């Protein structure tokens, strides 16, 4: 298949700037404990998570409203977003995260690849939000899951566009594996300063966050913590799931998504006949 894939959410300057700000704010939400001095404790993020949640949704709304005002997104794109969010919400309970088996990221990567970074960013948040409602997974972790998934969808849309066939599948497999570990790394980072000390017997294991310690020391502690608690288990299972799903189902799903995009004619210019 030749030709440039359609961009369901066509990013002009304004929404591109909004997405850039959203990415920076999202990374700051995950990394701020490394540059601040929060007190360890199990309830550390339960107070700020609602505010993160309230900050996440307006960013998504800004993307949608900016595109609506510029004619970059229409009813067909919104309908497609709803369908894929519902499909992802239905896929998530199949594995329920057991051993890292999660199919939600497989479809997110493929949709971001086909429909572009703007659509991938919004789909990442709507998918996790919808699936959380379906699986009763609403909690202080949800805003951070939404942000991490949005970054994964955004990155999938920014992958090189020229690759096709086996080269494209190989590229998506590599990105799916990266996305699995990236998601686990971010989710470990948001909870580590507040859970490591309480759940692992204080700092006796050398894994806890130490307020005021040098950045390099805390990064070393975090690296050991995430490898032992997430990377070797859940993240690796998620990476294997993504790779196997993309290899087995990727070509067929990509073909279906691209056919849907062509039939919807997202890139077709709007013209009006003379009366």
Short mmCIF file of C-alpha atoms in Angstrom, two decimals:
data_model
loop_
_atom_site.label_atom_id
_atom_site.label_comp_id
_atom_site.label_asym_id
_atom_site.label_seq_id
_atom_site.Cartn_x
_atom_site.Cartn_y
_atom_site.Cartn_z
CA UNK A 1 0.00 0.00 0.00
CA UNK A 2 1.46 3.32 -1.04
CA UNK A 3 0.72 6.88 -0.20
CA UNK A 4 0.82 8.88 3.00
CA UNK A 5 -1.57 7.58 5.68
CA UNK A 6 -4.34 9.99 6.66
CA UNK A 7 -4.12 12.02 9.85
CA UNK A 8 -7.48 11.92 11.60
CA UNK A 9 -6.40 14.77 13.86
CA UNK A 10 -4.37 17.05 11.62
CA UNK A 11 -2.05 19.05 13.84
CA UNK A 12 -1.67 22.70 12.95
CA UNK A 13 0.48 25.06 14.99
CA UNK A 14 -1.96 25.73 17.83
CA UNK A 15 -2.91 22.14 18.72
CA UNK A 16 0.72 21.08 18.20
CA UNK A 17 1.72 23.62 20.84
CA UNK A 18 -1.03 22.34 23.13
CA UNK A 19 0.27 18.79 22.72
CA UNK A 20 3.81 19.93 23.41
CA UNK A 21 2.73 21.63 26.63
CA UNK A 22 0.73 18.54 27.60
CA UNK A 23 3.79 16.32 27.12
CA UNK A 24 5.99 18.60 29.22
CA UNK A 25 3.40 18.87 31.98
CA UNK A 26 2.87 15.12 31.90
CA UNK A 27 6.56 14.37 32.30
CA UNK A 28 6.79 16.97 35.08
CA UNK A 29 3.90 15.24 36.90
CA UNK A 30 5.88 12.01 36.92
CA UNK A 31 9.33 13.40 37.66
CA UNK A 32 8.69 16.19 40.14
CA UNK A 33 9.46 14.04 43.23
CA UNK A 34 13.07 13.78 42.05
CA UNK A 35 13.42 17.53 42.23
CA UNK A 36 11.26 18.21 45.28
CA UNK A 37 11.15 16.91 48.83
CA UNK A 38 7.87 15.03 49.39
CA UNK A 39 7.45 13.04 52.54
CA UNK A 40 7.28 9.26 52.04
CA UNK A 41 3.96 7.68 52.85
CA UNK A 42 1.33 5.49 51.27
CA UNK A 43 -1.14 8.32 50.74
CA UNK A 44 1.29 10.65 49.04
CA UNK A 45 -0.47 10.92 45.68
CA UNK A 46 -4.05 10.48 46.86
CA UNK A 47 -4.40 14.22 47.42
CA UNK A 48 -2.80 15.52 44.23
CA UNK A 49 -4.20 12.86 41.84
CA UNK A 50 -7.63 14.50 41.57
CA UNK A 51 -5.93 17.75 40.57
CA UNK A 52 -3.86 15.91 37.96
CA UNK A 53 -7.08 14.36 36.69
CA UNK A 54 -8.70 17.77 36.43
CA UNK A 55 -5.63 19.05 34.57
CA UNK A 56 -5.56 16.13 32.14
CA UNK A 57 -9.11 16.36 30.83
CA UNK A 58 -8.97 20.09 29.94
CA UNK A 59 -5.81 19.42 27.90
CA UNK A 60 -7.65 16.76 25.92
CA UNK A 61 -10.62 19.08 25.50
CA UNK A 62 -8.29 21.83 24.26
CA UNK A 63 -6.94 19.50 21.60
CA UNK A 64 -10.45 18.56 20.46
CA UNK A 65 -11.82 22.11 20.58
CA UNK A 66 -8.80 23.55 18.79
CA UNK A 67 -9.20 21.01 16.02
CA UNK A 68 -12.94 21.59 15.82
CA UNK A 69 -12.36 25.29 15.38
CA UNK A 70 -9.77 24.65 12.65
CA UNK A 71 -11.83 21.98 10.91
CA UNK A 72 -9.21 19.35 11.77
CA UNK A 73 -11.57 16.86 13.38
CA UNK A 74 -15.12 16.01 12.43
CA UNK A 75 -17.95 13.74 13.49
CA UNK A 76 -16.37 10.76 11.72
CA UNK A 77 -13.14 11.17 13.67
CA UNK A 78 -15.02 11.50 16.95
CA UNK A 79 -17.04 8.38 16.13
CA UNK A 80 -13.84 6.47 15.34
CA UNK A 81 -12.32 7.64 18.60
CA UNK A 82 -15.35 6.35 20.49
CA UNK A 83 -15.29 2.97 18.73
CA UNK A 84 -11.58 2.36 19.33
CA UNK A 85 -11.86 3.49 22.95
CA UNK A 86 -14.69 1.01 23.47
CA UNK A 87 -12.73 -1.79 21.79
CA UNK A 88 -9.71 -1.07 23.96
CA UNK A 89 -11.91 -1.01 27.05
CA UNK A 90 -13.23 -4.44 26.06
CA UNK A 91 -9.76 -5.85 25.43
CA UNK A 92 -8.28 -4.82 28.75
CA UNK A 93 -10.29 -7.19 30.98
CA UNK A 94 -9.25 -10.18 28.84
CA UNK A 95 -5.84 -10.23 30.44
CA UNK A 96 -6.68 -8.09 33.47
CA UNK A 97 -2.96 -7.33 33.75
CA UNK A 98 -2.19 -10.88 34.91
CA UNK A 99 1.54 -11.40 34.46
CA UNK A 100 1.64 -8.22 32.39
CA UNK A 101 -0.77 -9.54 29.75
CA UNK A 102 -2.47 -6.36 28.54
CA UNK A 103 -3.83 -6.00 25.00
CA UNK A 104 -4.85 -2.36 25.32
CA UNK A 105 -1.41 -1.08 24.26
CA UNK A 106 -1.24 -3.24 21.16
CA UNK A 107 -4.25 -1.53 19.58
CA UNK A 108 -3.15 1.88 20.85
CA UNK A 109 0.20 1.56 19.05
CA UNK A 110 -1.42 0.48 15.78
CA UNK A 111 -4.08 3.21 15.89
CA UNK A 112 -1.49 5.88 16.67
CA UNK A 113 0.59 4.60 13.78
CA UNK A 114 -2.27 4.81 11.29
CA UNK A 115 -4.11 7.94 12.44
CA UNK A 116 -1.27 10.12 13.69
CA UNK A 117 0.11 11.56 16.94
CA UNK A 118 -2.84 13.80 17.83
CA UNK A 119 -5.33 10.96 17.58
CA UNK A 120 -2.96 8.61 19.42
CA UNK A 121 -2.57 11.07 22.28
CA UNK A 122 -6.32 11.45 22.79
CA UNK A 123 -6.99 7.71 22.31
CA UNK A 124 -4.44 6.84 25.00
CA UNK A 125 -6.35 8.78 27.65
CA UNK A 126 -9.87 7.84 26.54
CA UNK A 127 -8.97 4.14 26.34
CA UNK A 128 -7.57 3.98 29.86
CA UNK A 129 -10.37 6.10 31.26
CA UNK A 130 -13.07 3.95 29.65
CA UNK A 131 -11.45 0.68 30.64
CA UNK A 132 -11.04 1.93 34.22
CA UNK A 133 -14.78 2.55 34.41
CA UNK A 134 -15.44 -0.91 33.01
CA UNK A 135 -13.05 -2.74 35.35
CA UNK A 136 -13.61 -0.59 38.47
CA UNK A 137 -10.01 0.56 38.15
CA UNK A 138 -10.62 4.18 39.13
CA UNK A 139 -8.11 5.33 41.72
CA UNK A 140 -5.27 7.77 42.32
CA UNK A 141 -3.20 5.91 39.70
CA UNK A 142 -5.68 6.51 36.85
CA UNK A 143 -4.59 10.06 35.88
CA UNK A 144 -1.00 8.88 35.60
CA UNK A 145 -2.02 5.82 33.55
CA UNK A 146 -3.92 8.12 31.20
CA UNK A 147 -0.93 10.43 30.76
CA UNK A 148 1.50 7.55 30.19
CA UNK A 149 -0.83 5.93 27.63
CA UNK A 150 -1.27 9.26 25.84
CA UNK A 151 2.50 9.57 25.49
CA UNK A 152 2.63 6.05 24.02
CA UNK A 153 -0.08 6.87 21.47
CA UNK A 154 1.67 10.13 20.61
CA UNK A 155 4.98 8.35 20.08
CA UNK A 156 3.39 5.74 17.81
CA UNK A 157 2.09 8.51 15.58
CA UNK A 158 5.56 10.05 15.33
CA UNK A 159 7.29 6.90 14.08
CA UNK A 160 8.89 7.12 10.60
CA UNK A 161 6.15 6.98 7.97
CA UNK A 162 8.08 5.37 5.11
CA UNK A 163 8.33 1.85 6.54
CA UNK A 164 5.91 -0.69 5.05
CA UNK A 165 5.42 -4.44 5.07
CA UNK A 166 7.77 -6.47 7.21
CA UNK A 167 9.89 -3.42 8.00
CA UNK A 168 6.85 -1.66 9.43
CA UNK A 169 5.89 -4.66 11.57
CA UNK A 170 9.45 -4.88 12.88
CA UNK A 171 9.38 -1.17 13.70
CA UNK A 172 6.06 -1.51 15.53
CA UNK A 173 7.27 -4.58 17.45
CA UNK A 174 10.33 -2.65 18.62
CA UNK A 175 8.17 0.29 19.63
CA UNK A 176 5.64 -1.99 21.35
CA UNK A 177 8.42 -3.47 23.47
CA UNK A 178 9.76 0.00 24.27
CA UNK A 179 6.25 1.23 25.13
CA UNK A 180 5.74 -1.65 27.56
CA UNK A 181 8.87 -0.82 29.54
CA UNK A 182 8.27 2.94 29.23
CA UNK A 183 4.77 2.61 30.70
CA UNK A 184 6.06 0.46 33.56
CA UNK A 185 8.90 2.88 34.22
CA UNK A 186 6.57 5.88 34.48
CA UNK A 187 4.06 4.06 36.67
CA UNK A 188 6.86 2.94 38.98
CA UNK A 189 8.20 6.49 39.11
CA UNK A 190 4.92 8.04 40.22
CA UNK A 191 4.51 5.60 43.12
CA UNK A 192 8.10 4.90 44.15
CA UNK A 193 8.74 7.95 46.37
CA UNK A 194 5.63 7.16 48.41
CA UNK A 195 5.44 3.37 48.39
CA UNK A 196 9.01 2.10 48.53
CA UNK A 197 9.72 3.20 52.07
CA UNK A 198 6.35 2.09 53.45
CA UNK A 199 6.06 -1.23 51.65
CA UNK A 200 9.67 -2.39 51.78
CA UNK A 201 10.45 -1.82 55.43
CA UNK A 202 11.72 1.71 55.28
CA UNK A 203 15.11 2.30 53.65
CA UNK A 204 16.76 -0.87 54.96
CA UNK A 205 16.67 -2.39 51.46
CA UNK A 206 18.30 0.65 49.91
CA UNK A 207 15.38 1.12 47.53
CA UNK A 208 13.45 3.95 49.16
CA UNK A 209 13.30 7.56 48.12
CA UNK A 210 15.51 9.83 50.23
CA UNK A 211 14.27 13.45 50.27
CA UNK A 212 17.12 15.86 49.68
CA UNK A 213 19.58 13.20 48.51
CA UNK A 214 21.60 13.82 45.33
CA UNK A 215 19.69 13.13 42.12
CA UNK A 216 22.13 10.42 41.03
CA UNK A 217 21.66 8.54 44.31
CA UNK A 218 17.88 8.60 44.09
CA UNK A 219 17.99 7.57 40.43
CA UNK A 220 20.13 4.58 41.37
CA UNK A 221 17.68 3.60 44.09
CA UNK A 222 14.79 3.96 41.69
CA UNK A 223 16.52 1.88 39.01
CA UNK A 224 17.01 -1.00 41.45
CA UNK A 225 13.44 -0.63 42.70
CA UNK A 226 11.80 -0.69 39.28
CA UNK A 227 13.92 -3.59 38.02
CA UNK A 228 13.02 -5.74 41.01
CA UNK A 229 9.34 -4.81 41.29
CA UNK A 230 8.24 -4.11 37.72
CA UNK A 231 10.74 -4.54 34.89
CA UNK A 232 11.56 -8.22 35.39
CA UNK A 233 7.90 -9.18 35.82
CA UNK A 234 4.96 -7.09 34.69
CA UNK A 235 6.82 -4.99 32.13
CA UNK A 236 8.44 -7.98 30.45
CA UNK A 237 5.10 -9.76 30.25
CA UNK A 238 3.57 -6.63 28.72
CA UNK A 239 6.44 -6.37 26.21
CA UNK A 240 6.04 -10.00 25.13
CA UNK A 241 2.27 -9.52 24.79
CA UNK A 242 2.73 -6.43 22.61
CA UNK A 243 5.32 -8.12 20.40
CA UNK A 244 3.31 -11.31 19.87
CA UNK A 245 0.06 -9.42 19.23
CA UNK A 246 1.68 -7.08 16.71
CA UNK A 247 3.37 -9.94 14.84
CA UNK A 248 0.24 -12.11 14.70
CA UNK A 249 -2.50 -9.49 14.35
CA UNK A 250 -0.68 -6.34 13.31
CA UNK A 251 -0.87 -6.71 9.50
CA UNK A 252 -4.60 -7.50 9.55
CA UNK A 253 -5.46 -4.74 12.04
CA UNK A 254 -3.37 -2.17 10.15
CA UNK A 255 -5.19 -3.09 6.94
CA UNK A 256 -8.60 -2.71 8.63
CA UNK A 257 -7.70 0.64 10.19
CA UNK A 258 -6.33 2.01 6.94
CA UNK A 259 -9.36 0.79 5.02
CA UNK A 260 -11.60 2.52 7.57
CA UNK A 261 -9.58 5.70 7.16
CA UNK A 262 -9.86 5.58 3.37
CA UNK A 263 -13.61 4.95 3.45
CA UNK A 264 -14.09 7.77 5.93
CA UNK A 265 -12.04 10.03 3.62
CA UNK A 266 -10.52 12.05 6.46
CA UNK A 267 -8.14 13.79 4.07
CA UNK A 268 -10.74 14.58 1.41
CA UNK A 269 -11.14 18.33 0.90
CA UNK A 270 -14.59 19.77 1.54
CA UNK A 271 -16.06 21.46 -1.55
CA UNK A 272 -19.42 23.01 -2.26
CA UNK A 273 -21.12 22.94 -5.65
CA UNK A 274 -22.54 26.06 -7.11
CA UNK A 275 -26.33 26.22 -6.67
#
